[in-house]
PDB file of C-alpha atoms in Angstrom:
ATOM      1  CA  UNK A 143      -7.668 -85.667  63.080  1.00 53.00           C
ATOM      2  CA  UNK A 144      -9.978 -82.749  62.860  1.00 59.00           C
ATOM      3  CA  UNK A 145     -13.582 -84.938  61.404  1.00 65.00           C
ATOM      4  CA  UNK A 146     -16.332 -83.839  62.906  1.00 73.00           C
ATOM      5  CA  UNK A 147     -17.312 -85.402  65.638  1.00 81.00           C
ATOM      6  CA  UNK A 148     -14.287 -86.863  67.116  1.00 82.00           C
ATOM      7  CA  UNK A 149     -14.324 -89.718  64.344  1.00 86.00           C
ATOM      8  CA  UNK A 150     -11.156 -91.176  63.228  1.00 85.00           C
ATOM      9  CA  UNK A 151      -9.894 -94.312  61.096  1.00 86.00           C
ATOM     10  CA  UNK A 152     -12.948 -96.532  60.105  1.00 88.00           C
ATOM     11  CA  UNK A 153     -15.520 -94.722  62.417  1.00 89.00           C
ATOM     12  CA  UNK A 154     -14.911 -92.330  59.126  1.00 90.00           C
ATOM     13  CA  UNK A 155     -17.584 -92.782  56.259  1.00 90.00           C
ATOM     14  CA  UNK A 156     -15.815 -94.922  53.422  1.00 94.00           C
ATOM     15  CA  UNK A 157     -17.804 -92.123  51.393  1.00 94.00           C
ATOM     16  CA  UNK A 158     -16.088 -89.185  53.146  1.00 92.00           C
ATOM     17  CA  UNK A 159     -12.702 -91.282  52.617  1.00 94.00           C
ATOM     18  CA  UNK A 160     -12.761 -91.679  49.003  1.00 96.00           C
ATOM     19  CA  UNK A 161     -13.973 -87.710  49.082  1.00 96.00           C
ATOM     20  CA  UNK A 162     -10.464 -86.694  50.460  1.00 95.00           C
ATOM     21  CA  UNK A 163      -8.538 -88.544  48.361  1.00 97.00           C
ATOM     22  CA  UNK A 164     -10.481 -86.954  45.478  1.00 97.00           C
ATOM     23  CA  UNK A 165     -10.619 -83.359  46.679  1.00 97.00           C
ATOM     24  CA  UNK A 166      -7.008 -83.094  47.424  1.00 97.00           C
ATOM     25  CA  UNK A 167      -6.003 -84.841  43.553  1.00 98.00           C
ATOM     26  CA  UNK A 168      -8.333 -82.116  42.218  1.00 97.00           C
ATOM     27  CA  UNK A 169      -6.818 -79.131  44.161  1.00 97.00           C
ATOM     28  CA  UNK A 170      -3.452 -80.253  43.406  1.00 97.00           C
ATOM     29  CA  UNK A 171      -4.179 -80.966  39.521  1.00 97.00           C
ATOM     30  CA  UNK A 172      -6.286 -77.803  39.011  1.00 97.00           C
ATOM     31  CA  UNK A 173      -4.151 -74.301  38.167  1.00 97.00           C
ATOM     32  CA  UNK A 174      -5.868 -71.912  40.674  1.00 94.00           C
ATOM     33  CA  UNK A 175      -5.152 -67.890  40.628  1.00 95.00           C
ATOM     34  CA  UNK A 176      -2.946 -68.683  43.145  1.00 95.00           C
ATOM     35  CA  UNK A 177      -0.932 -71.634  41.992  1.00 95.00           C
ATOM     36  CA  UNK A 178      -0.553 -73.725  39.242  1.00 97.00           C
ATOM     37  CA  UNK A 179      -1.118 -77.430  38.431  1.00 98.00           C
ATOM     38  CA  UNK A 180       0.886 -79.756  40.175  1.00 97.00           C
ATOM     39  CA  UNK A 181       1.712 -82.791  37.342  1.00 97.00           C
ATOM     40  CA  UNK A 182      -0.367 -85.448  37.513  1.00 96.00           C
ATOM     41  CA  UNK A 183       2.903 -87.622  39.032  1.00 96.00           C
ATOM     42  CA  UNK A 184       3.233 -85.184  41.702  1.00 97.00           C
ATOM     43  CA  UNK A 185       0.597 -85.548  43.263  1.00 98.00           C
ATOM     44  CA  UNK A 186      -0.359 -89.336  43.113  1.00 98.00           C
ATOM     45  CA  UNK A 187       2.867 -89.160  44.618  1.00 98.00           C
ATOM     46  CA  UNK A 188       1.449 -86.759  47.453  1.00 98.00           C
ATOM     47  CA  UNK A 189      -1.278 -88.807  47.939  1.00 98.00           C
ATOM     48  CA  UNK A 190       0.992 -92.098  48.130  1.00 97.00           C
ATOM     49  CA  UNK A 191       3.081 -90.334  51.092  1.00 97.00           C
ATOM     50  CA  UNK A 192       0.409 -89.063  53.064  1.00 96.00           C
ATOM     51  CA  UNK A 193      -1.410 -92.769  52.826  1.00 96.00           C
ATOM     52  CA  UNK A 194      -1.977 -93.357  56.468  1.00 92.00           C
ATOM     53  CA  UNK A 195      -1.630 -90.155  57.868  1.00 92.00           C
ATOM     54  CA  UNK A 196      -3.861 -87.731  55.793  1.00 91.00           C
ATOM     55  CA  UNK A 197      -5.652 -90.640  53.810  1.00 94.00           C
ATOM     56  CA  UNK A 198      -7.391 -93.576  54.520  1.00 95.00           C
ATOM     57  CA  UNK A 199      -4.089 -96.308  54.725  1.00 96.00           C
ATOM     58  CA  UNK A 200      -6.036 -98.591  51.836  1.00 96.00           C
ATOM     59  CA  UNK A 201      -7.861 -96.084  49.654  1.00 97.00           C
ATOM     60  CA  UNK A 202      -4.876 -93.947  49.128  1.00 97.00           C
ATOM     61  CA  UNK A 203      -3.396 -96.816  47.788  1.00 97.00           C
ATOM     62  CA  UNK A 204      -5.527 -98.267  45.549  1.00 97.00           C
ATOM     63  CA  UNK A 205      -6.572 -94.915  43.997  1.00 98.00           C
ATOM     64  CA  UNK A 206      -3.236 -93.979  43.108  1.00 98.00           C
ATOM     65  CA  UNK A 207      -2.572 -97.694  41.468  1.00 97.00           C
ATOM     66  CA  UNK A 208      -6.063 -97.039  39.897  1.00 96.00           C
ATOM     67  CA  UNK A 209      -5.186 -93.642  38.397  1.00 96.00           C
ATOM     68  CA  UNK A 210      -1.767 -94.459  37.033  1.00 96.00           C
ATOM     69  CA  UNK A 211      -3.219 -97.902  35.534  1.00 95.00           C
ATOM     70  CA  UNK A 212      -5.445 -95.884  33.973  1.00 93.00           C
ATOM     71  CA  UNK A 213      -3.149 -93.541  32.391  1.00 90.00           C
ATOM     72  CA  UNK A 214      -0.746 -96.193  31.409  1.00 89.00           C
ATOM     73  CA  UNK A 215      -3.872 -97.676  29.134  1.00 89.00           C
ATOM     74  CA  UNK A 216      -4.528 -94.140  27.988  1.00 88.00           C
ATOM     75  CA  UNK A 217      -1.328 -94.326  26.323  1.00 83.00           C
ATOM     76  CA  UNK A 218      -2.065 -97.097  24.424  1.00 78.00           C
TER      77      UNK A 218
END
């Protein structure tokens, strides 16, 4: 809801996808004067609920599995 252009589901850029999914982990990871950080956990977590409705149903997915393979090999 709300792309330009009326587009919705895959008539969505897979570019512009992946771009959400990234924007909103930054906003929510980054302290801003007005809020902090959300934990890293908290908002994969966000992302994982709002997989479908807010994100793309497959890309929210597989970026939070991504990032928390990622940190589990960081802490290694």
């Amino acid at each position: 809801t709300g792309y330009p252009n009326g587009l919705k589901g895959n008539q969505i850029p897979v570019s512009a996808r992946i771009m959400a999914i990234a924007d909103v982990y930054d906003a929510l990871t980054m302290e801003r004067v007005y809020k902090k950080a959300f934990p890293v956990e908290t908002a994969l977590a966000i992302i994982e609920n709002d997989s479908g409705k807010h994100f793309d149903p497959t890309l929210g997915p597989l970026f939070v599995q991504m990032m928390r393979t990622e940190m589990t090999q960081m802490k290694r």
